[in-house]
Coordinates of C-alpha atoms in Angstrom, one line a residue:
X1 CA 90.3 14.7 19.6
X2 CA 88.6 17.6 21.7
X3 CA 88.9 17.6 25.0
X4 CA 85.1 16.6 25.9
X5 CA 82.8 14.8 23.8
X6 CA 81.3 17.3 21.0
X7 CA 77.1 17.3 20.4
X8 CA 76.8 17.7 16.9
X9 CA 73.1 16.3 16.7
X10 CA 70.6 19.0 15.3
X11 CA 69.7 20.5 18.7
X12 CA 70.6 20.7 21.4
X13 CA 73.6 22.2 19.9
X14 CA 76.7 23.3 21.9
X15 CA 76.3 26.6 23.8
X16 CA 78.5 29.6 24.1
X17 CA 80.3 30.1 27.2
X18 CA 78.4 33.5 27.8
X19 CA 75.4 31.7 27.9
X20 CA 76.1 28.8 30.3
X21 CA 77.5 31.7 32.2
X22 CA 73.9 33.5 32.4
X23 CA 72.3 29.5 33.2
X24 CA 74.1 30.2 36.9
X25 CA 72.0 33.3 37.3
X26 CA 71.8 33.3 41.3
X27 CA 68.0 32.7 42.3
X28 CA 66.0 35.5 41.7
X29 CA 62.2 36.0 41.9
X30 CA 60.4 36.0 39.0
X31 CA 58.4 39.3 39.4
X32 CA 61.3 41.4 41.0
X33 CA 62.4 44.9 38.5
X34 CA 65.6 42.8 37.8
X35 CA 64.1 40.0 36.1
X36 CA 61.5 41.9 35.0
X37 CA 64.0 44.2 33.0
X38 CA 65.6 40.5 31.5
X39 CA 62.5 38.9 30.2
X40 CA 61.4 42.2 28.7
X41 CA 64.8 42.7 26.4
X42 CA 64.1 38.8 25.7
X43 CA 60.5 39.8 24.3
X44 CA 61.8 42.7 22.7
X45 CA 64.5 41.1 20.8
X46 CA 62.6 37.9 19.9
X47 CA 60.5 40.7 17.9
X48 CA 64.0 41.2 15.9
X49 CA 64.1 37.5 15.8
X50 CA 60.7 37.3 13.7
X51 CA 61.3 40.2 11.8
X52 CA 58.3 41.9 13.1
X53 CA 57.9 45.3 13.9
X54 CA 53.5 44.6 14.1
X55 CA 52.4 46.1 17.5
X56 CA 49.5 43.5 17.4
X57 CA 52.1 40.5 17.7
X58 CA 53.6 38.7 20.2
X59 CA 56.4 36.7 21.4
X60 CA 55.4 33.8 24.1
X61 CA 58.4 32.7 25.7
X62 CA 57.4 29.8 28.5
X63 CA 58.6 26.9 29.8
X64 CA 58.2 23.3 27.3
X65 CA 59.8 22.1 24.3
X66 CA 59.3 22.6 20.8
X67 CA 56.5 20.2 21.4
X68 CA 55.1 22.4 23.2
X69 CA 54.3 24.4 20.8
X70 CA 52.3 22.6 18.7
X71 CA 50.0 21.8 21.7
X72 CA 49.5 25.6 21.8
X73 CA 48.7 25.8 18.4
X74 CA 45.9 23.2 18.3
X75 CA 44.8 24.6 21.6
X76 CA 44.2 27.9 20.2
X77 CA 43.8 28.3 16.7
X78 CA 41.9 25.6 16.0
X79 CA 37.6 25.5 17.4
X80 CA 35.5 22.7 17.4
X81 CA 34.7 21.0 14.0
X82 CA 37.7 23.2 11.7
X83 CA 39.9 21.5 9.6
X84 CA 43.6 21.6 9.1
X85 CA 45.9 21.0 6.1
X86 CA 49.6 19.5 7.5
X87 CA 52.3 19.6 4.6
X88 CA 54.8 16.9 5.4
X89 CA 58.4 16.5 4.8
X90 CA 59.2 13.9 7.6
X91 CA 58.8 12.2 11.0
X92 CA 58.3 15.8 12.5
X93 CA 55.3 17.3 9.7
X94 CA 53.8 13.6 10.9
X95 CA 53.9 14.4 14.4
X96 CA 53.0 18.0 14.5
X97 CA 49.6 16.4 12.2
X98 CA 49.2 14.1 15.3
X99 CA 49.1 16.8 17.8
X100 CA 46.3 18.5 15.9
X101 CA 44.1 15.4 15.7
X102 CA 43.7 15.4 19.6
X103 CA 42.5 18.8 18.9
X104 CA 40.2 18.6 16.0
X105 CA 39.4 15.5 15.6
X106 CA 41.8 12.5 13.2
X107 CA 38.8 13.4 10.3
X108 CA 39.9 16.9 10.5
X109 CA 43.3 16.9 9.6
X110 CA 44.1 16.2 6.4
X111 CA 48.1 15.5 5.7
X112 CA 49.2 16.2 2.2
X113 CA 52.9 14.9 1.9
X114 CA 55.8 14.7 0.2
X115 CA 56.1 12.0 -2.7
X116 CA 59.4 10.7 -1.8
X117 CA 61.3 11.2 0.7
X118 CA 64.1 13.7 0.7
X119 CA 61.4 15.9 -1.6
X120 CA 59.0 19.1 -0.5
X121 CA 55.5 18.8 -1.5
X122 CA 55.1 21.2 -4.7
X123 CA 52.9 24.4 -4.3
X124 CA 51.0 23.3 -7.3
X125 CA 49.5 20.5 -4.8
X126 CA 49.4 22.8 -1.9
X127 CA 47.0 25.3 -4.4
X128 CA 44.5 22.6 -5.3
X129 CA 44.4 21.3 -2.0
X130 CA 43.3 24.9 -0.5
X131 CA 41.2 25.8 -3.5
X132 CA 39.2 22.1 -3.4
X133 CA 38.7 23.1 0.4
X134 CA 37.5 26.3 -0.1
X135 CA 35.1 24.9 -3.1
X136 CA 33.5 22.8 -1.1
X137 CA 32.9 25.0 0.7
X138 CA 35.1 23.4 3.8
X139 CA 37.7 25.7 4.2
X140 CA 40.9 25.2 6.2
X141 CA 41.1 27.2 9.5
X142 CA 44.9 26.2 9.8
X143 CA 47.9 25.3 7.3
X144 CA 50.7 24.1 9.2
X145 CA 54.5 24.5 7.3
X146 CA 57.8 22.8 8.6
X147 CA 59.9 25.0 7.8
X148 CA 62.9 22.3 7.9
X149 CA 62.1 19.1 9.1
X150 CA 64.6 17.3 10.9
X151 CA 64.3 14.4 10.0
X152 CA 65.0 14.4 6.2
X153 CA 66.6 17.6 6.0
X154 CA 64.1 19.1 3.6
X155 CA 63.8 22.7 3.5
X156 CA 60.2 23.7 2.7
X157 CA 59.7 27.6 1.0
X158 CA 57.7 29.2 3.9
X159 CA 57.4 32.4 1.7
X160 CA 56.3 30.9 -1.5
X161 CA 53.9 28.6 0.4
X162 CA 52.1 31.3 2.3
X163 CA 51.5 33.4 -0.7
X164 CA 49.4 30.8 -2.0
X165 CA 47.4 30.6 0.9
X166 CA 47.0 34.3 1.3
X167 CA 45.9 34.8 -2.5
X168 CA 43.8 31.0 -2.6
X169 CA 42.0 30.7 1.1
X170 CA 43.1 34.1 2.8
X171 CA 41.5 33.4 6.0
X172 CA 43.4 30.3 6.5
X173 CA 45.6 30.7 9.6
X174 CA 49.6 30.0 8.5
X175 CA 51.5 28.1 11.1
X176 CA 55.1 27.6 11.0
X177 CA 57.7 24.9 13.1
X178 CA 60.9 26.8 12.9
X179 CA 62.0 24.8 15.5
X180 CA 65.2 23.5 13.4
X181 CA 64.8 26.5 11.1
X182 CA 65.2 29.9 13.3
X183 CA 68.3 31.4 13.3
X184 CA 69.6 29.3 10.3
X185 CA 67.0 30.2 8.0
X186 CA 65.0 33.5 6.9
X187 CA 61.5 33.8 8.1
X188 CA 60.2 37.0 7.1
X189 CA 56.9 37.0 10.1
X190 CA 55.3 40.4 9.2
X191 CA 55.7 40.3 5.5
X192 CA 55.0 36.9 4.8
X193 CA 52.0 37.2 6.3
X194 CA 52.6 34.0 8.9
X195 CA 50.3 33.9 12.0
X196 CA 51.9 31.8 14.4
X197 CA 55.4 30.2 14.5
X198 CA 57.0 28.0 17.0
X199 CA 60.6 27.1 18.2
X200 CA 62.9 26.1 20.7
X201 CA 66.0 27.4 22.6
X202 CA 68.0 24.2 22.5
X203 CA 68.6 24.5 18.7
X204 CA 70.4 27.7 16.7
X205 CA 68.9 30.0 19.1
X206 CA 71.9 28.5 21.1
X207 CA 69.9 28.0 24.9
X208 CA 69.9 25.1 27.2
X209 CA 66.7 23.0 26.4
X210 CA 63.8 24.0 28.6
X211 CA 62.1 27.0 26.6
X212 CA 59.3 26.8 24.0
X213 CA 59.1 29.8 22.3
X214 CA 56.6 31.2 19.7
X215 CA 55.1 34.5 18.0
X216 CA 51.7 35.4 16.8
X217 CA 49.5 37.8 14.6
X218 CA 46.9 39.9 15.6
X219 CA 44.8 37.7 14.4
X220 CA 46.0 34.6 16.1
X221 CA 45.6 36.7 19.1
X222 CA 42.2 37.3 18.2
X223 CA 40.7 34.0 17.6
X224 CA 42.7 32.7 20.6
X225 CA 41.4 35.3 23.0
X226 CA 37.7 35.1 21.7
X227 CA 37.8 31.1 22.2
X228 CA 34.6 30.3 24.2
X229 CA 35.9 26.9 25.0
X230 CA 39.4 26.7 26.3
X231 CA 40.5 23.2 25.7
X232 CA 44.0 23.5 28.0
X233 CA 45.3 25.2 31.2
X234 CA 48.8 25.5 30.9
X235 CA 48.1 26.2 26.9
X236 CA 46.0 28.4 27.0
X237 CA 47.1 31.6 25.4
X238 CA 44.1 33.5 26.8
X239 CA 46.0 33.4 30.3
X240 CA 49.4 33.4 28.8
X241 CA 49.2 36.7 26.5
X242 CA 48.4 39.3 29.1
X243 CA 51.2 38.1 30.9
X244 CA 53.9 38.2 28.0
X245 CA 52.5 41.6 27.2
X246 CA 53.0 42.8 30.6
X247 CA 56.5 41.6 30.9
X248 CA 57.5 43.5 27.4
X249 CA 56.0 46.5 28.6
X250 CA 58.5 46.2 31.8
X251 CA 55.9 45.2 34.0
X252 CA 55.8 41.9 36.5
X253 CA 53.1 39.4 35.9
X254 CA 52.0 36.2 37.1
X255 CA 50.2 33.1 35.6
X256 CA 53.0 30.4 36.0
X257 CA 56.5 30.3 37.2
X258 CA 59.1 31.2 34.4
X259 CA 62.2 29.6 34.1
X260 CA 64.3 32.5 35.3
X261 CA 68.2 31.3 34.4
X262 CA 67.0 29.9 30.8
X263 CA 65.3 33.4 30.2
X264 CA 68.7 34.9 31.3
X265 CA 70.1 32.5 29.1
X266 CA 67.9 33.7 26.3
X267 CA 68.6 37.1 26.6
X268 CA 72.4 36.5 26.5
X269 CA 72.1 34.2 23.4
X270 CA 69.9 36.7 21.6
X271 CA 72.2 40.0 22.2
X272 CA 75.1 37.6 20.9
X273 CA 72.2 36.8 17.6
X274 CA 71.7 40.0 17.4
X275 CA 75.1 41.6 17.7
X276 CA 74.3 42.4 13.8
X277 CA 71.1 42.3 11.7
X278 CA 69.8 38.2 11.9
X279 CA 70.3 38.0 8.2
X280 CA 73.8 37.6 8.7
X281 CA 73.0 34.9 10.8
X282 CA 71.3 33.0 7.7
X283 CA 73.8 34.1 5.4
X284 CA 76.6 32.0 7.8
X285 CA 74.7 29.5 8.2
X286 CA 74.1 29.1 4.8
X287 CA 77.9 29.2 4.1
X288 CA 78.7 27.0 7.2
X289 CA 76.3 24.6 5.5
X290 CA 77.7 24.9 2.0
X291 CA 81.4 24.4 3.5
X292 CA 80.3 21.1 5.0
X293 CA 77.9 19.4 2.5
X294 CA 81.2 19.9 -0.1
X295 CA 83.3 18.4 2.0
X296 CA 80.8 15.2 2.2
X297 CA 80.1 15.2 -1.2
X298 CA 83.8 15.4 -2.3
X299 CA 83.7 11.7 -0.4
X300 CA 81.0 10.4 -2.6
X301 CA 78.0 10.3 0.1
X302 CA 75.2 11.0 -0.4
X303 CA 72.3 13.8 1.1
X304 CA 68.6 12.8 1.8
X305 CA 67.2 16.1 0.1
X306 CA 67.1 15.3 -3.6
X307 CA 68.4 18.3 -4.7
X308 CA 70.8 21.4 -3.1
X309 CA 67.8 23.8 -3.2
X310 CA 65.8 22.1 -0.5
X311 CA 68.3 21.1 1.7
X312 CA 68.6 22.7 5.1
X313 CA 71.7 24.8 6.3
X314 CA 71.0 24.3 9.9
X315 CA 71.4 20.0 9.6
X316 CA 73.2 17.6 7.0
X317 CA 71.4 14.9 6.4
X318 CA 73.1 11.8 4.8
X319 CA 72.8 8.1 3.5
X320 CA 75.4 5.5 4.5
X321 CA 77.4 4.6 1.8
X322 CA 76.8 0.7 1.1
X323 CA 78.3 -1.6 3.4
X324 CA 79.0 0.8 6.2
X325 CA 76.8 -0.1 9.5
X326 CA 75.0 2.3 11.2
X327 CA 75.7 1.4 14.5
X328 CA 79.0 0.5 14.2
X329 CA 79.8 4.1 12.3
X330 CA 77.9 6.1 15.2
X331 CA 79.8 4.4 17.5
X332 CA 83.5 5.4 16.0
X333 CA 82.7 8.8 15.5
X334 CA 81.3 9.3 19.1
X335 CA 84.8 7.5 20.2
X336 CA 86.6 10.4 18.3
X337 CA 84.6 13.1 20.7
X338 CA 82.0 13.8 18.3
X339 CA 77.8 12.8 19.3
X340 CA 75.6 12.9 15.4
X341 CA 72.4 11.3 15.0
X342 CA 70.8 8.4 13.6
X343 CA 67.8 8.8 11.4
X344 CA 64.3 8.6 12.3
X345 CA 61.9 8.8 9.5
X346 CA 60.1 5.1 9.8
X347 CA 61.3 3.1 6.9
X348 CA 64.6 4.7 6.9
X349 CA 65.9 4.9 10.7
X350 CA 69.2 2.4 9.4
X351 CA 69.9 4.2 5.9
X352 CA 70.7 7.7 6.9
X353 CA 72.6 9.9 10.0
X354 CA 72.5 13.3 10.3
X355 CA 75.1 16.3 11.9
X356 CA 74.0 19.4 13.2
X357 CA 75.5 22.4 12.2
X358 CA 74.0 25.5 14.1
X359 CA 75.1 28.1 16.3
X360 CA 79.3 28.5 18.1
X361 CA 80.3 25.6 16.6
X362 CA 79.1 26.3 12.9
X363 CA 79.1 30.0 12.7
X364 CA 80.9 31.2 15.6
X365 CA 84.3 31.1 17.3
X366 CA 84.5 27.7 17.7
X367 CA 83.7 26.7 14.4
X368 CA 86.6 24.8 13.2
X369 CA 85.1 22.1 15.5
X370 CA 82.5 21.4 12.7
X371 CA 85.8 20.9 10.4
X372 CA 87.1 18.7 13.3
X373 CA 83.7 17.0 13.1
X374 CA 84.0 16.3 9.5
X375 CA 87.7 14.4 9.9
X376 CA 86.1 12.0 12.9
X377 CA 83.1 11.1 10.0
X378 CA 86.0 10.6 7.4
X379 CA 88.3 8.9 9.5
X380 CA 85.9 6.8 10.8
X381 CA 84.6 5.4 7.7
X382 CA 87.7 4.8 6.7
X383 CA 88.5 2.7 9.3
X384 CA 85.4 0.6 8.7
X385 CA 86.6 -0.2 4.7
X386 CA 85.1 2.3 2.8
X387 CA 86.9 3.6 0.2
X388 CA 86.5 6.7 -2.4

């Protein structure tokens, strides 16, 4: 049993000691050269974490959640009487399609999702969806993508998605929660052609929970900075780009007050992501993931996603095996020194649980806990009568 209880939820995961370390950061003000210099390698290196090298992008690195992010997105890439297309794989697709109907308007979103769930939505539908749009001559403005939703697990293909898009209805605007994705999974931001992406520290970028963070095109910039209308304050990226651009070009700015330890944070997370090229960081993940979805299968349980290709390597998620209580099996584990989650997908809350796998304790040097993990589920069902 570890010595303190273990959070093996998908985010927040557990955090290096490097980077609790930079969390006690001394108070510092927010425009002095010192923190200046900090948030400006954050910027830079959240370039690295993209995979963009585009001088007309930009990270945004401010103080929210991942919710957060898809308030800026409606906010700012979506104008009065435009229309959206949300491809759902869970709770979180549903959500993010909620957001954008305080925006546009509920008869302006339109939510095209999966058949089952535990399944992607196949291009084939995303295709005719865009080309019907564009036929009648209503176009999208935005497509929205989860990259992994959380709350099934499903792993939808970002690159093969926004090829369509970019050869059906080009000037659609691609917008990608990689909140559960980044770091665990490759997003290719320059070549892929995305727009805007969102995601949070408390996840596998491996940060205390408290920063949104997101990264757009030129052209997201561009419809965002020519909007007439504002329709936030705090969201609005016409106040908020001049000030990440002045930060990454080592200058001070002000529009809002920054959260100065979780940027230090950030920066100390990122040089420890970054220590070698970020693909290695998928590539681990993807191995950590493989390693542990084995192990479950090998006790005959089994996964949400309907098959191995669509499944997630940053989460496991994972039916009850009949006649084992939810509650009651949540419960035992957590007594062993090990927090997973219950599901959430509406329908399904009681059939499923999920375990996080991200960041030290998955890929780094503490990740024989996620083995340790894996005896406390085992045990634990064992104690409760199931047998394999």
């Amino acid at each position: 049993m570890p010595a303190r209880k273990l959070t093996f939820i998908p985010g927040p995961i557990e955090f290096s000691d490097e980077v609790l370390q930079a969390m006690s950061t001394p108070s510092e003000a927010h425009t002095s050269p010192e923190f200046v210099a900090v948030f400006q390698e954050a910027l830079k290196n959240t370039r690295k974490l993209f995979r963009s090298t585009d001088p007309s992008t930009q990270g945004i690195v401010i103080s929210g959640s991942g919710t957060l992010g898809w308030d800026l997105a409606g906010a700012n890439l979506l104008n009065k009487g435009e229309r959206a297309l949300v491809i759902s794989t869970g709770f979180f697709s549903d959500s993010f399609a909620n957001c954008l109907k305080v925006y546009a308007g509920a008869d302006k979103v339109d939510v095209l999702k999966a058949k089952k769930f535990g399944a992607v939505v196949e291009n084939s539908e995303i295709e005719s969806a865009l080309q019907k749009a564009k036929d009648d001559e209503k176009p999208y403005s935005v497509i929205t993508i989860t990259q992994t939703d959380t709350s099934s697990g499903v792993l939808s293909d970002v690159e093969a998605i926004s090829a369509i898009v970019r050869r059906v209805s080009p000037d659609t605007l691609i917008v990608v929660d990689a909140v559960c994705a980044t770091v665990c999974e490759n997003l290719e931001f320059d070549k892929w052609g995305i727009d805007f992406t969102l995601t949070a520290s408390q996840k596998a970028v491996g940060v205390p929970a408290g920063l949104s963070i997101s990264f757009a095109s030129g052209r997201a910039i561009e419809k965002a900075l020519s909007k007439k209308e504002p329709v936030g304050f705090y969201t609005d990226l016409q106040r908020w780009i001049p000030i990440m651009r002045a930060y990454e070009s080592g200058k001070g700015a002000y529009f809002a007050t920054p959260s100065v330890q979780l940027v230090h944070a950030y920066r100390q997370s990122l040089r420890e992501i970054l220590v070698g090229p970020v693909t290695e960081s998928f590539s681990k993940h993807k191995d950590a993931s493989d390693h542990f979805k084995a192990k479950i299968a090998g006790l005959g349980l089994k996964f949400v996603p309907l098959t191995d290709d669509i499944a997630a390597h940053g989460l496991s998620v994972i039916y009850f095996p009949e006649g084992i209580e939810g509650p009651k099996f949540l419960s035992k584990v957590a007594g062993k020194g090990f927090t997973i989650a219950s599901g959430i997908f509406k329908g399904y809350q009681d059939k499923y649980f999920r375990v996080g796998h991200m960041g030290i304790s998955a890929i780094g040097s503490r990740k024989q806990e996620l083995d340790q993990c894996f005896e406390a589920i085992k045990s634990s069902l064992e104690e409760l009568g199931y047998k394999h």
